[in-house]
XYZ file of C-alpha atoms in Angstrom:
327
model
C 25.199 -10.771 -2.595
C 28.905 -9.484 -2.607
C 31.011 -11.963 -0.385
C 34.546 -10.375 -0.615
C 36.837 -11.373 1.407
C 38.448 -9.512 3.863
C 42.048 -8.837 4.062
C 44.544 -6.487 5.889
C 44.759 -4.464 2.630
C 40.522 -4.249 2.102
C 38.347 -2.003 4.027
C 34.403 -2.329 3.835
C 32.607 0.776 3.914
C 28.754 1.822 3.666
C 25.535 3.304 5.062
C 22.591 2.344 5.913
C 18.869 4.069 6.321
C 16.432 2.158 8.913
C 12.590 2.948 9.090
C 8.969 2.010 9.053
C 7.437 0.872 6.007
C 4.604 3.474 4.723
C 1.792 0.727 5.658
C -0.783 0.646 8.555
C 0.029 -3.019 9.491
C 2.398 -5.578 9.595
C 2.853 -6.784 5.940
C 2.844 -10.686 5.512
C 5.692 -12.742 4.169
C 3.868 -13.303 0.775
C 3.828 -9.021 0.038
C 7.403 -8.945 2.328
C 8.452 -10.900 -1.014
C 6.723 -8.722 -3.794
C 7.696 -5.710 -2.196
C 11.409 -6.510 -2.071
C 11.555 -8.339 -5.498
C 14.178 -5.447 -7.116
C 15.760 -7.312 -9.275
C 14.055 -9.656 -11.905
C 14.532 -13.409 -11.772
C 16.813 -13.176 -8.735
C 14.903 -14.297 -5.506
C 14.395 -12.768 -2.533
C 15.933 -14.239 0.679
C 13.645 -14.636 3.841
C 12.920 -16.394 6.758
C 9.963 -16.925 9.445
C 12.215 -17.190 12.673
C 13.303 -16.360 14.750
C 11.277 -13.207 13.139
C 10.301 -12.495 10.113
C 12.707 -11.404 8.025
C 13.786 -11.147 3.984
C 16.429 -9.549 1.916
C 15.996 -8.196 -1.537
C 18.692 -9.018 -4.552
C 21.639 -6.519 -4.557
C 21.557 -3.586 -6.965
C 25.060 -2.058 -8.212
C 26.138 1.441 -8.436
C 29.313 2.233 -10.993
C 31.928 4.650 -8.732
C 34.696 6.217 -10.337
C 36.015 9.172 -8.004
C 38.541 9.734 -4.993
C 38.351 7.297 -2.122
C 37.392 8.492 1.620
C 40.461 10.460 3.131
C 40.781 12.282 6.288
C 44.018 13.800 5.439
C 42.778 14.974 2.208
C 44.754 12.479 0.270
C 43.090 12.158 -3.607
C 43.194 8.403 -4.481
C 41.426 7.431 -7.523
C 38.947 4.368 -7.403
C 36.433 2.363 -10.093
C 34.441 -0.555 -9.217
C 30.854 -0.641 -7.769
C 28.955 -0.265 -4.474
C 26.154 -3.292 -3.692
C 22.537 -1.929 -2.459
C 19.553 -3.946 -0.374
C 16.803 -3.398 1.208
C 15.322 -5.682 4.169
C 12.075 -5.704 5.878
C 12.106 -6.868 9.699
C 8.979 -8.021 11.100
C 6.696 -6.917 7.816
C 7.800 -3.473 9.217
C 10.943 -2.153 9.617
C 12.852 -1.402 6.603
C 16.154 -0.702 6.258
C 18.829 -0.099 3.178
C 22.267 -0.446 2.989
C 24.717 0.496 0.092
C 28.431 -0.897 0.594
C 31.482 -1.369 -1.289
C 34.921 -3.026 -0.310
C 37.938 -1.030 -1.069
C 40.609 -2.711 -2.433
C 43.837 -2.302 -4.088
C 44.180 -2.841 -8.368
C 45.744 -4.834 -9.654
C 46.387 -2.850 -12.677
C 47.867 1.074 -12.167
C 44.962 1.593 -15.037
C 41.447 1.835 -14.926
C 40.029 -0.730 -16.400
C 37.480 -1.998 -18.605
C 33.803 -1.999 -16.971
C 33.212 -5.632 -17.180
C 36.189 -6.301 -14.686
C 34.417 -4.557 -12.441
C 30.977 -5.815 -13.224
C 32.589 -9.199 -12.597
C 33.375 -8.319 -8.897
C 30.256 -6.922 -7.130
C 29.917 -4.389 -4.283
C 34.342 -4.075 -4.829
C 36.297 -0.446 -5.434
C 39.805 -0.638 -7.158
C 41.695 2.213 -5.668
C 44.528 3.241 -7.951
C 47.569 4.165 -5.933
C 48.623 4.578 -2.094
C 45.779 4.616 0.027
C 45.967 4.239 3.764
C 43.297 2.506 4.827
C 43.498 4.051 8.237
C 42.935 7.295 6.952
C 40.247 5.825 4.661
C 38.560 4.906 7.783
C 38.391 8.200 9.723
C 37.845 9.957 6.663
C 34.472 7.822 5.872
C 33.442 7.232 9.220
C 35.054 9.916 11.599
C 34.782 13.211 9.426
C 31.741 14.935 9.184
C 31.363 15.445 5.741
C 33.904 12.199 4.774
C 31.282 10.643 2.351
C 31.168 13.237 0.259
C 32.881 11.576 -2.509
C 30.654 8.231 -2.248
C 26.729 9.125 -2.354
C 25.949 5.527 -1.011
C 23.481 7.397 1.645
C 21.727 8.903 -1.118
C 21.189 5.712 -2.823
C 20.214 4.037 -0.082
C 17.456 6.638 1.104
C 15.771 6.392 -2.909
C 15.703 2.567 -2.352
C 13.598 3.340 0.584
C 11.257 6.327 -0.938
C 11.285 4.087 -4.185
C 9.626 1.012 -2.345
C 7.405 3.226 -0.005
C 6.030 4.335 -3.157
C 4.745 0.786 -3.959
C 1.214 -0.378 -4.652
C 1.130 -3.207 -1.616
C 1.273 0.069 0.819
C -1.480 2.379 2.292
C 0.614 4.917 2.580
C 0.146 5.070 6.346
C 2.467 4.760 8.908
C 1.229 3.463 12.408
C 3.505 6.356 14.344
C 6.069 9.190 12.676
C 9.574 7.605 12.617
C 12.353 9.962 11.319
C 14.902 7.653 9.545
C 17.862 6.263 11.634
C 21.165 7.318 9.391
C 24.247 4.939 9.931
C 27.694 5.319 8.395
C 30.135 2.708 8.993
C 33.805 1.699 7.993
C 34.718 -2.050 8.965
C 38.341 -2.655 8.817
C 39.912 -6.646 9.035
C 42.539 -6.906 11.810
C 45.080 -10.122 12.003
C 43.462 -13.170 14.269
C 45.933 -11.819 16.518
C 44.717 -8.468 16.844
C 40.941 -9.255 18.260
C 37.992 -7.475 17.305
C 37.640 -4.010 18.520
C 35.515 -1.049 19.134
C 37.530 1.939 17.255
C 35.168 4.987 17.527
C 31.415 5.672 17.814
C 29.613 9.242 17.114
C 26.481 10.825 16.822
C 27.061 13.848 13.864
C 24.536 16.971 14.935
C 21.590 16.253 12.831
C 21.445 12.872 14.209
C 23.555 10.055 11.721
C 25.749 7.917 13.756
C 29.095 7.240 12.539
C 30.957 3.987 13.760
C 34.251 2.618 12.849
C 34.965 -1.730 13.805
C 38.264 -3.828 13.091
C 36.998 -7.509 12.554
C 38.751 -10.861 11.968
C 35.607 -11.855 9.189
C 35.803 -13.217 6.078
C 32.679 -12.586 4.854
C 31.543 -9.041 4.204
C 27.455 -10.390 4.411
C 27.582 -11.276 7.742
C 29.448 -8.056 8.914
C 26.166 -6.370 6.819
C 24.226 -8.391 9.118
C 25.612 -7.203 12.099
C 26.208 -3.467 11.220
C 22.075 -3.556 10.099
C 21.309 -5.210 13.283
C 23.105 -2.717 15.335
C 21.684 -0.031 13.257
C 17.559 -1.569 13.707
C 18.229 -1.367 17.659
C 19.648 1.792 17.519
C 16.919 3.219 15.680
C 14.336 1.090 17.731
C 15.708 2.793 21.257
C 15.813 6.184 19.414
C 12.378 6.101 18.260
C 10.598 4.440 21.514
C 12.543 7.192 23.686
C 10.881 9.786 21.160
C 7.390 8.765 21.858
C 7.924 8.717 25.191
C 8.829 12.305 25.191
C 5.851 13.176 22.913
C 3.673 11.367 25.498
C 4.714 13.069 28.370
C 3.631 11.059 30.785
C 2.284 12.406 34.080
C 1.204 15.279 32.507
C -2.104 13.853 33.205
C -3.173 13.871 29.718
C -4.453 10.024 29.246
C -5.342 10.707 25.952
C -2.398 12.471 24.476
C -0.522 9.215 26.505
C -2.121 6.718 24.555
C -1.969 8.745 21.398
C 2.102 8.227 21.411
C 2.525 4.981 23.675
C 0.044 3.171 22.093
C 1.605 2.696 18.910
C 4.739 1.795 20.482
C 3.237 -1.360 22.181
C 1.587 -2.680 19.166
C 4.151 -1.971 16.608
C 7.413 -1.895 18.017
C 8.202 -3.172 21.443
C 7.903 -7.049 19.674
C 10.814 -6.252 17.596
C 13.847 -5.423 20.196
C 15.671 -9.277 19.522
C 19.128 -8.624 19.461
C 21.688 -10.687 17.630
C 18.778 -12.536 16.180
C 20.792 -12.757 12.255
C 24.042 -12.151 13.606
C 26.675 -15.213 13.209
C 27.860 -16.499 16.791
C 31.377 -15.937 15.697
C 30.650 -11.797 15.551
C 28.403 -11.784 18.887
C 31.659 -10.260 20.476
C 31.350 -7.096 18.293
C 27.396 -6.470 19.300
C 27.836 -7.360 23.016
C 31.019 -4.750 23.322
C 29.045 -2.458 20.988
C 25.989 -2.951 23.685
C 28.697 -2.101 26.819
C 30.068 1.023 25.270
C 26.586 2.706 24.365
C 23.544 0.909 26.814
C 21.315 -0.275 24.287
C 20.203 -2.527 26.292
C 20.236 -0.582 29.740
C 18.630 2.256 28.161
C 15.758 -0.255 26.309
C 14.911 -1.707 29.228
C 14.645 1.295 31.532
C 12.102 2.951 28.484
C 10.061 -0.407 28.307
C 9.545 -0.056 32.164
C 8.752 3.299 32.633
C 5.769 2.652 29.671
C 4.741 -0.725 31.112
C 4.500 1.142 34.364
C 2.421 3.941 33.167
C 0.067 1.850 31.146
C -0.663 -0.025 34.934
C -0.691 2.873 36.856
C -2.957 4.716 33.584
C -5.165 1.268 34.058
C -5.393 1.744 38.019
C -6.557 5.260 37.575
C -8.962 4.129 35.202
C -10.405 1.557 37.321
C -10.586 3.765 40.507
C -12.388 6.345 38.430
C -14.971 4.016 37.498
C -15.303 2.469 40.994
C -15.699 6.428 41.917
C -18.415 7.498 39.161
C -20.194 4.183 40.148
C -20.311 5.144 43.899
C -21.565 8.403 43.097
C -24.473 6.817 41.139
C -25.349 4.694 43.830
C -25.064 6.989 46.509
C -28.127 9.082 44.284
């Protein structure tokens, strides 16, 4: 896995896709491992707790086009952008595809094995604001244009639901979560920072971070931990609405809240593979949109319908039972 360092002249950029797993059940650590095993003799990460959890070996992409700009600005840059795929909980899957943008050392392009030789990095050749980087990747609509990580990173999720270890059958329709982020480093002066959040029409959610990190793998961590909740609250708040509850349809109810309780609920653990030192980002991430609010007011309104749906049951019985007896 890339490890670049961050610096006040790099700028980590990505996206990532986040959804169910095309199996009926939760998939155990031993198939976790097959499935993700994308890369031949290189192993894949995992761990039992605090949840299941494992990470496949990265994948490069060559790049060689014009960086993100919101102005417009055409800056040339060569390298490669890392993909991996994770499975949470046997279930959730998610890919990400990122690169770090840095500047050359050269004002050439050079040969491909300098690149090869520094994974998930982009060269850019010439004057590139990285603020303008930024917006242009994660602000602007349509500022990714020149980077098809999101494309790469759905086919490494249609590629492994395609697998032999699946069924092919998901326990509830889950549209996948789209995420495109820009981290920037700041000085240890500066402080970490919330720059801009958005939600795009048709659903992806752009979000732009300054960090004091070295590590690019744990900001991946946290950006695909943010992302799983995300697409957690969005999903649960979905079935909900399909369910319609009160409309006094029990069945249709359990139809949609069912598979909610047995597949999903389990999962919300935030900050569960996210270093200590970048709990700061998650928790002001967590005050600006109510993740957690909103999570727990749509786990209580379906924990109070299943009791009130039980209550009804149980009076209804008592009632049909009464009748008999009265006969």
């Amino acid at each position: 896995m890339s490890s670049a360092p961050a610096s006040e002249s790099a700028l980590s950029i990505g996206e990532i896709r986040t959804g169910l797993v095309a199996h009926s059940s939760q998939l155990s650590m031993a198939e976790t491992v097959r499935l993700l095993d994308l890369v031949p003799g290189e192993q894949v990460r995992h761990a039992a707790r605090p949840r299941a959890y494992a990470v496949s070996p990265q994948r490069l992409t060559g790049i060689d086009c014009f960086m993100p700009s919101h102005s417009g600005r055409r800056v040339r840059g060569v390298g490669t952008f890392a993909t991996r795929a994770t499975l949470t909980g046997g279930l959730i899957v998610q890919s990400c595809s990122h690169t770090t943008l840095v500047p050359s050392s050269r004002p050439y392009r050079q040969a491909w094995s300098h690149y090869l030789a520094n994974p998930g990095v982009a060269e850019y050749l010439g004057r590139l604001r990285l603020e303008d980087a930024a917006a242009g990747f994660a602000q602007a609509e349509h500022g990714h244009l020149n980077i098809e990580m999101g494309r790469t990173a759905e086919s490494t999720i249609f590629n492994l639901q395609r697998s032999r270890l699946l069924d092919g059958r998901q326990p509830l329709h889950a549209p996948l979560g789209r995420w495109r982020w820009a981290l920037q480093p700041v000085r240890e002066d500066g402080g970490p920072g919330l720059y801009r959040f958005t939600v795009l029409p048709e659903g992806t959610r752009l979000i732009r971070l300054s960090v004091v990190w070295p590590d690019v793998s744990d900001l991946l961590d946290l950006v695909e931990d943010l992302a799983l909740h995300d697409w957690l609250l969005d999903v649960v708040n979905r079935q909900i609405e399909r369910a319609r509850p009160g409309s006094g349809d029990l069945d249709r109810t359990l139809q949609h809240i069912g598979p909610v309780i047995d597949h999903l609920l389990h999962h919300w653990m935030p900050k569960a593979r996210v270093q200590p030192g970048l709990y700061g980002l998650w928790d002001a991430f967590d005050r600006f949109q109510g993740l957690t609010r909103q999570w727990d007011l749509a786990t209580d309104r379906i924990r109070d319908h299943v009791a009130l749906n039980s209550l009804r049951l149980v009076l209804r019985t008592e009632s049909e039972w009464s009748g008999t007896g009265s006969r």
